[in-house]
XYZ file of C-alpha atoms in Angstrom:
706
model
C 158.610 102.587 26.865
C 154.453 103.324 27.824
C 151.877 100.790 27.169
C 150.385 101.500 23.800
C 146.837 100.967 24.376
C 145.731 103.765 25.826
C 142.790 104.028 28.106
C 141.505 107.395 26.688
C 141.582 105.221 23.339
C 137.741 104.866 22.515
C 136.869 108.446 24.324
C 139.079 110.195 22.154
C 138.058 108.385 19.047
C 134.269 108.998 19.796
C 135.287 113.060 19.877
C 137.601 112.985 17.006
C 134.937 111.576 14.701
C 132.723 114.839 15.807
C 135.736 117.080 14.360
C 136.699 114.536 11.662
C 135.942 117.432 8.963
C 137.105 120.083 10.515
C 140.633 121.339 10.333
C 142.530 121.975 13.725
C 143.985 125.026 13.729
C 140.184 126.402 12.127
C 138.134 125.129 15.964
C 137.121 128.712 16.712
C 135.921 126.514 20.233
C 137.537 125.572 23.404
C 136.214 122.796 25.928
C 137.028 121.578 29.560
C 137.965 117.953 28.892
C 134.559 116.236 30.795
C 135.732 114.305 34.546
C 134.754 110.922 33.006
C 138.225 111.097 31.050
C 140.045 113.645 33.391
C 139.454 110.285 36.210
C 141.290 107.954 34.209
C 143.966 109.790 32.788
C 146.606 109.450 35.204
C 146.869 105.683 34.603
C 148.661 106.640 30.941
C 151.310 107.112 33.316
C 151.982 103.431 34.373
C 153.801 101.258 32.619
C 153.419 97.249 31.912
C 152.724 95.269 35.108
C 155.385 93.191 34.678
C 157.985 96.594 34.900
C 156.839 96.751 38.895
C 158.249 93.570 39.675
C 161.206 94.258 41.741
C 163.210 91.309 40.494
C 166.375 91.637 42.663
C 163.871 91.267 45.826
C 161.628 88.566 43.573
C 164.240 86.688 41.474
C 161.423 84.062 41.159
C 158.046 85.827 41.072
C 155.896 84.981 37.874
C 153.517 87.693 36.859
C 150.561 85.467 35.013
C 147.273 86.279 33.150
C 144.719 83.592 32.025
C 143.576 83.201 28.267
C 142.084 81.356 26.282
C 144.682 79.103 23.658
C 142.527 80.144 20.773
C 142.898 84.365 21.852
C 146.388 83.845 21.973
C 146.806 82.159 18.814
C 145.333 84.728 16.897
C 148.108 87.290 17.854
C 144.906 89.775 18.602
C 144.902 92.591 21.058
C 144.855 89.688 24.115
C 148.393 88.276 22.235
C 149.729 91.943 22.587
C 148.574 92.490 26.682
C 149.691 89.349 27.537
C 153.255 89.564 26.084
C 153.610 93.306 26.838
C 152.175 92.882 30.667
C 152.767 89.216 32.222
C 155.870 86.886 32.341
C 153.844 83.562 32.517
C 150.319 82.965 30.890
C 148.152 79.832 31.532
C 144.771 78.607 29.380
C 141.704 78.084 30.934
C 140.472 74.746 29.082
C 142.733 74.025 26.625
C 145.494 72.014 28.315
C 142.747 70.197 30.191
C 141.802 66.506 29.381
C 138.239 66.495 27.895
C 139.467 69.385 25.680
C 142.495 67.040 24.100
C 141.362 63.563 24.643
C 137.786 62.237 22.356
C 134.973 59.748 23.537
C 137.036 56.913 22.526
C 140.465 58.040 23.853
C 141.884 59.743 20.576
C 144.327 62.550 21.160
C 144.649 65.987 19.699
C 147.254 68.204 21.392
C 147.459 70.722 18.073
C 145.991 73.485 20.305
C 148.271 73.117 23.083
C 151.368 72.690 20.504
C 150.633 75.920 19.050
C 149.688 77.597 21.816
C 152.997 76.708 23.801
C 155.401 77.297 20.497
C 153.379 81.027 19.872
C 154.233 81.268 24.085
C 157.663 80.514 24.659
C 159.156 81.907 21.565
C 157.520 85.350 22.700
C 159.764 84.877 25.664
C 156.211 83.656 27.928
C 156.311 80.677 30.344
C 153.662 78.486 30.300
C 152.122 77.112 33.024
C 149.915 73.721 33.246
C 146.573 73.600 34.163
C 145.475 70.780 34.414
C 146.648 67.129 34.936
C 144.076 65.083 37.225
C 140.910 67.033 37.945
C 137.367 65.486 37.835
C 135.260 68.463 35.282
C 136.111 68.457 32.221
C 137.410 64.485 31.595
C 136.210 62.612 28.492
C 133.683 60.570 30.472
C 132.223 58.393 28.139
C 135.939 57.051 26.830
C 137.078 56.588 31.124
C 133.572 54.609 31.645
C 133.838 52.658 28.544
C 137.137 51.258 29.691
C 135.995 49.887 32.972
C 132.488 48.857 31.859
C 131.553 45.219 32.097
C 133.958 42.671 30.623
C 132.115 40.336 28.546
C 133.264 36.422 29.127
C 133.505 33.810 26.320
C 130.033 32.744 24.614
C 128.959 29.305 25.023
C 127.186 28.567 22.155
C 125.166 25.824 23.803
C 124.605 28.023 26.295
C 121.052 27.875 28.253
C 119.171 29.674 31.251
C 118.352 26.856 33.822
C 114.734 27.799 35.500
C 115.258 27.355 38.739
C 111.827 28.658 40.657
C 108.373 29.803 39.190
C 105.801 31.701 41.219
C 102.579 30.398 42.275
C 100.645 32.032 39.749
C 97.880 34.168 41.502
C 94.771 32.765 40.627
C 93.442 32.028 44.125
C 94.793 34.176 46.605
C 95.476 34.817 49.655
C 98.900 36.753 49.131
C 100.811 33.475 48.714
C 104.451 35.094 50.695
C 104.890 37.811 53.017
C 104.082 41.254 52.723
C 105.433 44.209 54.860
C 103.172 47.305 54.765
C 100.496 46.292 52.373
C 98.186 43.443 51.789
C 97.469 43.377 47.689
C 94.146 41.273 46.864
C 94.389 39.229 44.074
C 92.367 39.962 41.275
C 91.562 38.276 37.702
C 94.625 35.923 38.860
C 97.379 38.680 39.604
C 98.535 40.385 42.660
C 96.551 44.108 42.424
C 98.990 46.699 43.753
C 97.459 49.731 44.463
C 100.183 52.575 45.896
C 99.053 54.851 49.102
C 102.016 56.730 50.081
C 103.284 54.497 52.329
C 106.408 52.314 52.574
C 105.320 48.830 51.521
C 107.457 45.969 49.647
C 106.578 41.979 49.328
C 108.195 38.582 49.019
C 108.075 37.184 45.869
C 110.756 34.178 47.278
C 111.442 34.168 50.663
C 114.644 33.067 51.662
C 114.980 29.472 52.247
C 112.808 28.549 49.420
C 115.431 27.015 46.851
C 118.695 28.252 48.487
C 120.804 29.350 46.252
C 124.732 28.725 44.573
C 126.988 31.021 43.200
C 126.585 32.464 39.790
C 124.470 34.975 38.235
C 121.116 34.947 37.153
C 117.706 36.497 35.851
C 115.018 36.965 37.002
C 111.225 37.649 35.011
C 108.582 39.456 36.207
C 105.547 39.237 34.327
C 103.964 42.460 35.191
C 100.811 45.671 34.016
C 101.190 49.079 34.628
C 98.271 51.425 34.269
C 100.842 53.722 33.022
C 104.926 54.433 32.267
C 106.826 54.654 35.834
C 109.981 54.585 37.208
C 111.313 54.404 40.544
C 110.766 50.517 41.269
C 113.075 48.557 42.619
C 113.612 44.730 43.157
C 116.003 43.363 45.884
C 117.979 40.369 46.376
C 119.501 39.645 49.961
C 120.466 37.059 51.930
C 119.926 38.915 55.681
C 121.042 41.454 57.064
C 124.262 43.229 58.433
C 127.936 43.281 56.930
C 128.380 39.699 55.962
C 124.962 39.588 54.046
C 124.829 40.564 50.409
C 122.315 42.905 48.894
C 121.625 43.442 45.146
C 119.046 45.814 44.044
C 117.862 46.785 40.654
C 116.357 49.579 39.645
C 113.549 49.899 37.101
C 111.343 51.554 35.214
C 107.432 50.420 33.867
C 105.433 50.860 30.624
C 102.205 51.027 30.611
C 99.706 47.786 29.684
C 101.339 44.104 30.080
C 104.677 43.352 29.917
C 107.866 40.978 31.130
C 110.313 42.179 32.321
C 113.936 40.439 33.053
C 116.383 42.034 35.187
C 119.715 40.215 35.366
C 121.401 39.464 39.059
C 125.172 38.731 38.318
C 128.007 37.395 41.106
C 125.394 36.193 43.775
C 127.640 34.708 46.213
C 127.919 31.386 48.062
C 126.687 32.834 51.347
C 126.688 30.532 54.730
C 122.711 30.235 54.454
C 123.193 31.106 50.670
C 118.617 31.296 51.706
C 117.944 34.871 49.061
C 114.441 36.835 49.367
C 113.768 38.165 46.554
C 111.985 40.973 47.327
C 109.563 43.418 44.749
C 109.534 47.181 46.469
C 106.908 49.558 44.886
C 106.703 52.353 47.083
C 108.194 54.813 45.439
C 106.902 54.511 42.328
C 103.263 56.212 42.214
C 101.687 53.354 39.335
C 98.902 50.557 39.740
C 100.431 46.996 39.293
C 99.148 43.443 38.535
C 101.596 40.816 38.950
C 100.983 37.874 37.600
C 104.259 35.811 37.860
C 107.605 35.496 38.971
C 110.418 33.234 37.183
C 114.219 32.921 38.844
C 116.603 31.350 36.280
C 120.643 30.462 37.148
C 122.575 31.026 33.905
C 124.554 27.788 33.151
C 126.429 29.629 31.198
C 126.267 33.531 30.597
C 125.728 33.948 26.963
C 122.418 34.790 26.594
C 120.999 38.356 25.304
C 117.925 39.796 26.713
C 116.217 43.034 24.943
C 115.463 46.079 27.241
C 112.503 47.970 26.299
C 113.470 52.082 26.646
C 111.346 53.174 24.001
C 107.975 52.683 23.300
C 105.265 54.658 21.287
C 101.888 53.625 20.141
C 99.320 55.789 18.225
C 96.159 55.283 19.662
C 95.241 58.432 20.880
C 96.016 61.255 18.197
C 96.828 63.778 17.459
C 100.427 63.243 15.421
C 102.161 62.906 18.935
C 105.856 63.954 17.458
C 107.049 66.153 14.741
C 106.353 65.463 11.257
C 108.232 66.706 8.120
C 106.580 67.005 4.892
C 103.353 64.733 6.125
C 100.504 64.735 8.286
C 99.389 61.566 8.883
C 96.183 61.242 11.286
C 95.608 58.834 13.067
C 92.876 56.137 12.174
C 91.766 53.322 14.244
C 94.715 53.449 16.712
C 97.579 54.174 13.598
C 99.335 56.992 12.162
C 98.084 56.672 8.626
C 100.195 57.603 5.898
C 99.234 58.020 2.243
C 102.494 58.304 -0.341
C 102.043 61.479 -2.132
C 105.242 61.420 -4.305
C 106.921 64.274 -2.169
C 109.641 63.942 0.366
C 108.055 63.418 3.871
C 109.513 61.486 7.105
C 108.454 61.994 10.674
C 110.333 61.796 13.965
C 108.961 58.862 16.029
C 111.065 60.191 19.185
C 112.745 62.946 19.240
C 116.342 63.540 20.487
C 115.892 64.258 24.102
C 113.432 61.989 25.262
C 114.890 58.736 27.165
C 118.707 59.379 25.905
C 120.132 56.003 24.763
C 123.259 54.238 26.712
C 126.068 52.965 24.247
C 125.073 49.897 23.310
C 123.793 47.611 21.095
C 119.698 48.026 19.797
C 117.267 46.507 18.032
C 114.029 49.108 16.240
C 110.421 46.758 16.061
C 107.745 48.687 13.588
C 104.900 47.333 14.198
C 103.547 48.149 10.638
C 100.538 47.255 8.237
C 100.878 47.684 4.120
C 98.490 47.858 1.516
C 100.793 46.124 -0.254
C 104.708 45.058 -1.092
C 106.933 47.435 -1.211
C 110.537 48.689 -0.416
C 112.142 52.010 -0.046
C 111.249 52.826 3.450
C 113.794 53.925 5.654
C 114.380 53.956 9.358
C 117.124 56.540 10.613
C 118.738 56.826 14.039
C 120.848 59.880 14.535
C 122.595 61.803 17.279
C 122.762 65.719 15.456
C 124.522 66.614 11.930
C 128.157 67.331 11.301
C 131.045 65.459 11.715
C 130.631 64.160 14.956
C 127.192 63.064 14.677
C 126.542 59.117 14.580
C 123.455 58.175 11.635
C 122.648 54.937 11.566
C 120.150 53.793 8.781
C 118.437 50.809 7.932
C 116.136 49.891 4.557
C 112.912 48.391 5.372
C 110.891 46.486 2.298
C 106.904 45.464 3.953
C 104.790 42.582 3.031
C 101.020 43.829 2.515
C 99.096 43.333 5.558
C 99.991 43.794 9.469
C 103.535 42.108 10.363
C 106.138 43.585 13.316
C 109.120 44.326 12.058
C 113.089 43.878 13.534
C 115.581 46.477 12.443
C 119.279 46.056 13.930
C 121.085 49.068 15.111
C 124.583 47.468 16.259
C 127.127 49.927 17.945
C 124.933 53.113 19.373
C 127.301 55.527 20.583
C 125.104 57.062 22.629
C 123.047 60.306 23.579
C 119.576 61.885 22.741
C 119.192 59.876 19.553
C 116.105 61.142 16.903
C 114.527 57.775 15.698
C 113.141 58.593 12.169
C 110.719 57.166 9.719
C 111.176 57.923 6.344
C 108.402 56.449 3.944
C 108.333 58.859 1.440
C 110.533 57.076 -1.858
C 107.754 53.997 -1.004
C 104.254 53.571 -3.475
C 102.498 52.077 -0.115
C 99.648 53.369 2.211
C 101.354 52.592 5.685
C 99.863 52.301 8.951
C 102.206 51.818 11.717
C 100.950 50.821 15.218
C 103.536 51.594 17.627
C 107.676 51.859 18.018
C 109.724 50.090 19.832
C 113.023 50.609 20.498
C 115.125 47.786 22.832
C 118.635 47.301 24.262
C 120.145 44.622 23.997
C 121.834 43.580 27.119
C 124.268 40.466 26.990
C 124.211 38.414 30.204
C 127.836 37.060 29.061
C 129.916 39.975 31.407
C 131.097 40.349 35.028
C 132.406 43.517 36.777
C 135.699 44.323 36.323
C 137.197 43.752 39.891
C 138.410 47.199 41.477
C 141.826 46.508 40.991
C 141.215 45.775 36.993
C 139.705 48.691 37.247
C 142.638 50.401 39.550
C 145.175 49.252 36.780
C 143.295 49.780 33.569
C 142.289 54.074 34.516
C 146.486 53.947 35.866
C 147.052 53.175 32.522
C 144.686 55.741 30.867
C 146.709 58.384 33.244
C 149.555 57.494 31.769
C 148.339 57.710 28.126
C 147.449 60.958 29.345
C 149.931 62.261 30.921
C 152.905 60.958 29.013
C 150.708 62.671 26.033
C 150.514 66.484 27.081
C 154.339 66.049 28.254
C 155.449 65.271 25.113
C 152.945 67.660 22.729
C 154.910 70.352 25.387
C 158.360 69.196 24.523
C 159.194 70.346 27.602
C 158.629 73.731 27.808
C 156.061 73.651 30.241
C 158.003 73.685 33.299
C 155.060 73.757 36.462
C 152.076 72.217 36.217
C 148.962 71.884 38.435
C 148.857 68.142 38.706
C 145.765 67.614 40.919
C 143.130 70.461 40.714
C 140.277 70.951 43.631
C 140.897 67.661 45.243
C 139.223 68.841 48.929
C 135.363 68.811 49.368
C 135.235 71.191 52.010
C 133.205 69.215 54.542
C 133.016 65.991 56.474
C 136.161 65.854 58.298
C 137.954 62.912 59.188
C 138.546 62.236 62.968
C 141.717 64.473 62.733
C 139.076 66.950 61.204
C 140.485 66.933 58.049
C 138.034 67.588 54.942
C 137.050 64.804 53.049
C 138.622 64.514 49.210
C 135.512 64.734 46.649
C 133.891 61.826 44.948
C 131.252 61.273 43.096
C 127.778 62.094 44.098
C 124.354 61.259 42.232
C 124.389 64.774 40.612
C 127.904 64.611 39.357
C 127.594 61.869 36.466
C 128.848 64.276 34.296
C 132.709 64.258 36.333
C 134.774 60.928 36.551
C 136.335 60.984 39.781
C 139.647 59.048 39.565
C 140.098 58.943 43.217
C 137.025 56.555 43.391
C 138.849 53.867 41.612
C 142.649 54.824 42.235
C 142.106 55.933 45.628
C 142.581 58.921 47.376
C 145.829 58.233 48.272
C 146.880 56.371 45.025
C 145.062 59.070 42.331
C 147.122 61.914 43.551
C 150.738 59.759 44.062
C 150.417 58.503 40.881
C 149.786 61.983 38.923
C 152.825 63.031 40.763
C 154.628 60.156 39.323
C 153.912 60.001 35.905
C 153.923 63.937 35.600
C 157.619 63.335 36.808
C 158.396 60.713 34.765
C 157.534 62.535 31.805
C 157.887 65.878 32.308
C 160.924 68.116 32.215
C 163.888 67.080 34.920
C 162.905 70.262 36.611
C 159.393 70.257 36.963
C 157.571 72.215 39.557
C 153.798 70.195 40.671
C 151.321 72.192 42.581
C 148.097 71.427 44.429
C 145.560 74.225 43.195
C 141.982 74.717 45.285
C 139.723 77.113 45.828
C 138.111 78.742 49.327
C 141.361 78.322 50.510
C 141.069 81.719 51.854
C 138.003 80.843 53.178
C 136.785 82.509 56.477
C 133.684 81.117 57.635
C 135.422 78.279 58.413
C 139.058 79.697 59.318
C 140.810 78.371 56.524
C 139.731 74.832 57.254
C 139.477 74.101 53.940
C 143.568 75.464 53.541
C 144.156 73.269 56.702
C 142.555 70.463 55.293
C 145.066 70.215 52.348
C 147.818 70.657 53.752
C 147.287 67.793 56.010
C 146.377 65.611 52.618
C 149.781 66.979 50.860
C 151.315 65.505 54.016
C 149.561 62.444 53.707
C 150.707 62.050 49.718
C 154.064 62.759 50.393
C 154.156 60.103 53.956
C 155.956 57.734 51.113
C 159.548 59.546 51.294
C 158.869 59.698 47.219
C 156.037 61.565 46.392
C 156.973 65.369 46.152
C 154.703 68.056 45.958
C 156.597 71.263 44.847
C 153.516 74.194 45.726
C 149.755 75.240 46.725
C 148.145 77.681 44.293
C 145.288 78.855 45.691
C 142.756 80.280 43.360
C 141.265 83.221 45.332
C 138.319 84.119 42.975
C 137.084 87.142 45.912
C 134.881 89.580 45.854
C 135.435 93.656 47.574
C 133.099 94.087 50.013
C 131.210 97.208 50.526
C 130.209 95.719 53.715
C 132.957 97.372 56.102
C 133.115 94.365 58.588
C 132.778 91.435 55.933
C 135.940 92.885 54.148
C 137.656 93.195 57.120
C 136.898 89.770 57.890
C 138.045 88.071 54.536
C 141.530 90.035 54.761
C 141.980 88.628 57.792
C 141.066 85.011 56.538
C 143.596 85.899 53.259
C 146.341 87.228 55.005
C 146.345 83.993 57.333
C 146.173 81.904 54.243
C 149.308 83.038 53.350
C 150.868 82.688 56.802
C 149.514 79.116 56.765
C 150.696 78.229 53.180
C 154.647 79.619 54.219
C 154.345 77.487 57.044
C 153.728 74.333 54.912
C 156.801 74.968 53.286
C 155.768 75.101 49.967
C 155.472 77.324 46.933
C 153.201 79.886 46.744
C 150.757 80.878 44.459
C 147.926 82.579 43.604
C 147.324 80.634 41.159
C 143.601 82.646 39.592
C 143.038 86.030 41.085
C 139.964 87.898 39.940
C 137.210 90.203 42.069
C 133.906 90.684 41.959
C 131.842 93.592 43.716
C 129.111 92.986 46.800
C 127.586 95.740 48.551
C 126.413 96.639 51.089
C 122.711 94.766 50.262
C 124.802 91.465 49.742
C 124.102 91.930 46.457
C 126.994 90.745 43.437
C 126.841 94.113 40.782
C 127.546 94.210 37.209
C 129.836 96.133 35.426
C 128.089 98.460 34.494
C 126.275 99.232 37.834
C 129.200 99.891 39.670
C 130.322 103.416 41.121
C 133.678 105.346 40.640
C 134.113 104.819 44.367
C 133.575 101.258 43.787
C 135.894 100.975 41.181
C 138.464 102.677 43.531
C 137.689 100.393 46.104
C 138.682 97.120 44.002
C 141.926 98.756 43.094
C 142.520 99.128 46.610
C 142.613 95.507 47.699
C 144.352 94.159 44.714
C 147.038 96.647 45.920
C 146.989 95.344 49.776
C 146.563 91.326 48.460
C 149.413 91.871 46.360
C 151.415 94.061 48.953
C 150.381 91.489 51.576
C 151.994 88.652 49.126
C 155.107 89.850 49.228
C 155.288 90.931 52.579
C 154.575 87.358 54.022
C 155.901 85.199 51.272
C 159.528 84.714 51.362
C 161.734 84.913 48.472
C 162.126 81.538 48.199
C 158.755 80.603 48.013
C 157.302 82.969 45.830
C 155.886 81.961 42.865
C 154.004 84.238 41.314
C 150.681 85.178 41.313
C 147.873 84.890 37.960
C 145.336 87.003 37.388
C 142.412 85.298 36.026
C 140.265 87.746 34.286
C 142.268 90.118 31.713
C 139.317 92.035 30.764
C 135.883 92.377 32.461
C 134.012 89.313 31.542
C 131.028 89.712 28.809
C 127.756 89.257 29.893
C 127.178 86.254 28.239
C 130.248 84.619 29.535
C 130.094 81.486 31.598
C 132.611 82.949 34.222
C 130.887 85.226 36.386
C 129.163 86.785 33.845
C 129.242 90.437 33.573
C 130.929 90.896 36.840
C 134.002 93.662 36.908
C 136.778 90.805 36.861
C 139.226 92.397 34.931
C 142.142 94.675 34.741
C 141.209 96.243 31.414
C 137.387 96.739 30.119
C 136.223 94.884 27.287
C 137.331 97.442 25.041
C 141.615 96.774 26.198
C 140.749 100.356 28.509
C 142.690 100.521 31.921
C 140.692 100.340 34.807
C 141.474 101.538 38.374
C 141.778 98.378 38.947
C 145.371 98.364 36.763
C 146.796 100.606 38.832
C 146.019 99.212 41.856
C 147.238 95.719 40.556
C 150.907 98.041 39.789
C 150.588 99.252 42.491
C 151.035 96.497 44.976
C 153.492 94.821 42.624
C 155.765 98.464 43.078
C 155.009 98.610 46.257
C 154.371 101.811 46.610
């Protein structure tokens, strides 16, 4: 039976509307069918895509389609297209870890369970995507698991002061400077940045050698403005045996004491540690009064680190008020109650996001009388997932500093809101300071402790997913996108991906479990908890790359050999994503096709199952521009159809039947302009109105071998 979703549907409906009030037998005119319709009529003769697979020649081949779980579960047009045209379905996001695991390790597989149940009841296979990946991970939970562990607190713990620098009253500079010779002004070393490298030694090595333990350094500093990029380094030499601990910190305008933790000092042979202040990357003028160095006899001390401070000296009102517009008078926000609702944001969310932890807030506040009913709130949004913490404040007549405690802040962009509206008192707010409470009774987990903890987390995740799938999902991307595409080793094999300063939103399992063990662990757990006949794939992109002669695929094959070298780990297949483009430039297109053909041959030579896992296609014109759907010509659409046909025919031509897993079309329809994935591009086999495109015909012809 022909597919019921006809390509002409939308166009013919539009024509029918113009004649809907006229009986058909009374039409007095004839019209020639527009070429735009006639050019697509041939697609009406095609059957559903999966009917073109030669099951006798390709008994293991599965034609896959990717979609959103919510779309499939809605039983709409996408559901019907998937059921009619594909053997197998995969969801883009719903089975990834961050979609199922919350910030505190809570797991919700209800969407997955619903999708798997519906799809399998409709006779479809479900392909799982994905178990171990660095992106779309519950980063907060995973980082929380490996944070520093707290030690038992000794209530009698104290700081032992070891050293205090000279106060810089008389000069000259008492210790060894490098790149600068700051003068002593008003009893402090006066440093002005000159754009050059510079640093100076607060305590040179050899003075008071250190023993193993945890330390605290206090810097008495005055800065001419807020600045970041300062560094304090504690080191006991240079070279492989030296310990070098660097602490990056920021300063705030004005005079302040900065407390910097230096845990885990080891007692090296010399045990002579230099303490070096490096201000060179901070564009700020500093006055250093003195430096104190403490040994933590028992690291049970709490210190407060300022993370936000605002003084109301200059006016006008610096942030967003609601229901009030207090003026700045004598360096303070002056609030006079009106009896109406009012509040104002001392720190709007987005300014200095807070880390998870405990906080205190200091209000420098003057009141004209004793009063209660003031409230200070910290919140990171609205709705069920938001954290909203409020503390009531009673004030006394006169000026005073009020300390408010906010334990258990979850972290993120917090609004800090003062709500004075129910207090019958005139208030002057001079400053608001937010401090994070840092406990010095903690030490980092060892590498082995982190590995054990994250192995447990991976076990919890994979066992939970396999239980939710109830043995119905027989194949998985066990590891997704492991290869970096660069930094080759001595064998010319590309390195695996690892965390960089720009990847803070990702979580790289391999950084903690190791390049070899993270894959072996994921494979072991998937086989332990999954069905007996489970098939496990490594999935990656750019395996069809022509710019490095398929170097990424060659590297992946080498890595698979390494992962399997224990004789126990078994990886069944390789998935090539193939998010490609059709090129108008014939020479470029030929190079791309040669690389695709070579990719298939290399995959076959690996003896693994071969899956094209995320096939979709855009279009690049002769000038190298990626075209949007509305800008493509009919000829370009047909060129894309021919490329689909060629790819699929090559798959069947090169890949033996016993190594075929299948091909998955990643985009069923073209991408809307608003899509986060190839937005506005002609990536589908159907258009956004679910009409068949020329690519549908090319895809079907490739399956049939036409």
